[in-house]
Tab-separated table of C-alpha atoms in Angstrom:
chain	number	residue	atom	x	y	z
L	21	SER	CA	100.490	180.333	99.841
L	22	PHE	CA	102.892	182.643	101.638
L	23	ALA	CA	99.903	184.602	103.196
L	24	SER	CA	98.563	181.850	104.897
L	25	PHE	CA	101.945	180.919	106.025
L	26	ALA	CA	102.674	184.436	107.340
L	27	LYS	CA	99.216	184.291	109.229
L	28	TYR	CA	100.186	180.976	110.761
L	29	LEU	CA	103.589	182.575	111.988
L	30	GLU	CA	101.616	185.393	113.405
L	31	LEU	CA	99.544	183.197	115.546
L	32	ARG	CA	102.688	181.214	116.688
L	33	PHE	CA	104.327	184.331	117.738
L	34	TYR	CA	101.189	186.220	119.101
L	35	GLY	CA	98.836	183.266	119.935
L	36	HIS	CA	98.837	183.819	123.565
L	37	GLN	CA	96.561	186.724	122.946
L	38	TYR	CA	93.847	184.608	121.528
L	39	THR	CA	91.427	182.457	123.483
L	40	ARG	CA	89.491	179.324	122.620
L	41	ARG	CA	85.754	179.466	121.855
L	42	ALA	CA	84.602	176.206	123.239
L	43	ASN	CA	81.998	176.104	126.056
L	44	ALA	CA	84.064	173.529	128.014
L	45	GLU	CA	86.241	174.287	130.980
L	46	PRO	CA	89.708	175.545	129.596
L	47	CYS	CA	92.571	173.289	130.290
L	48	GLY	CA	95.086	176.104	130.807
L	49	HIS	CA	97.406	174.931	127.908
L	50	SER	CA	98.151	177.241	125.097
L	51	ILE	CA	97.270	175.870	121.674
L	52	HIS	CA	100.258	177.812	120.260
L	53	HIS	CA	102.988	177.285	122.944
L	54	ASP	CA	102.359	173.871	124.538
L	55	TYR	CA	102.084	171.721	121.353
L	56	HIS	CA	104.162	170.267	118.336
L	57	GLN	CA	102.724	170.963	115.226
L	58	TYR	CA	103.723	169.056	112.013
L	59	PHE	CA	103.024	169.818	108.480
L	60	SER	CA	104.023	167.631	105.468
L	61	TYR	CA	104.160	168.421	101.739
L	62	ASN	CA	105.204	165.565	99.066
L	63	GLN	CA	108.235	164.004	100.909
L	64	MET	CA	109.213	166.906	103.296
L	65	VAL	CA	108.000	167.346	106.845
L	66	ALA	CA	108.203	170.521	108.868
L	67	SER	CA	108.006	170.516	112.677
L	68	PHE	CA	107.133	173.776	114.749
L	69	SER	CA	107.445	173.939	118.473
L	70	TYR	CA	107.750	176.958	121.011
L	71	SER	CA	110.636	177.308	123.288
L	72	PRO	CA	110.979	180.590	125.308
L	73	ILE	CA	114.309	182.395	125.251
L	74	ARG	CA	115.879	184.752	127.394
L	75	LEU	CA	116.730	187.890	125.331
L	76	LEU	CA	120.347	189.124	126.060
L	77	GLU	CA	120.608	192.191	123.776
L	78	VAL	CA	118.475	194.090	121.124
L	79	CYS	CA	120.185	195.664	117.969
L	80	VAL	CA	118.034	198.340	116.307
L	81	PRO	CA	118.700	198.700	112.568
L	82	LEU	CA	119.422	202.070	111.149
L	83	PRO	CA	116.292	204.377	110.745
L	84	LYS	CA	116.463	204.529	106.850
L	85	ILE	CA	116.592	201.888	104.273
L	86	PHE	CA	118.429	202.560	101.087
L	87	ILE	CA	117.431	200.786	97.948
L	88	LYS	CA	119.454	201.104	94.761
L	89	ARG	CA	117.178	201.415	91.575
L	90	GLN	CA	118.162	199.295	88.497
L	91	ALA	CA	117.667	200.420	84.925
L	92	PRO	CA	114.958	198.407	83.176
């Protein structure tokens, strides 16, 4: 479902804020940043991996969003 995929993306982007619950000594690797994750469905495969980028510029959108209403 889309809700679970959205949660997956949230964990991918903000996963550094979460820690593991195991009692063993932590290895220091991030479960979300230091691994490749693969998913398959029917005959398709998706691969996710984290690559840090250097942000060069930020463009802020307009403060208002205009939506045209369509007649039913």
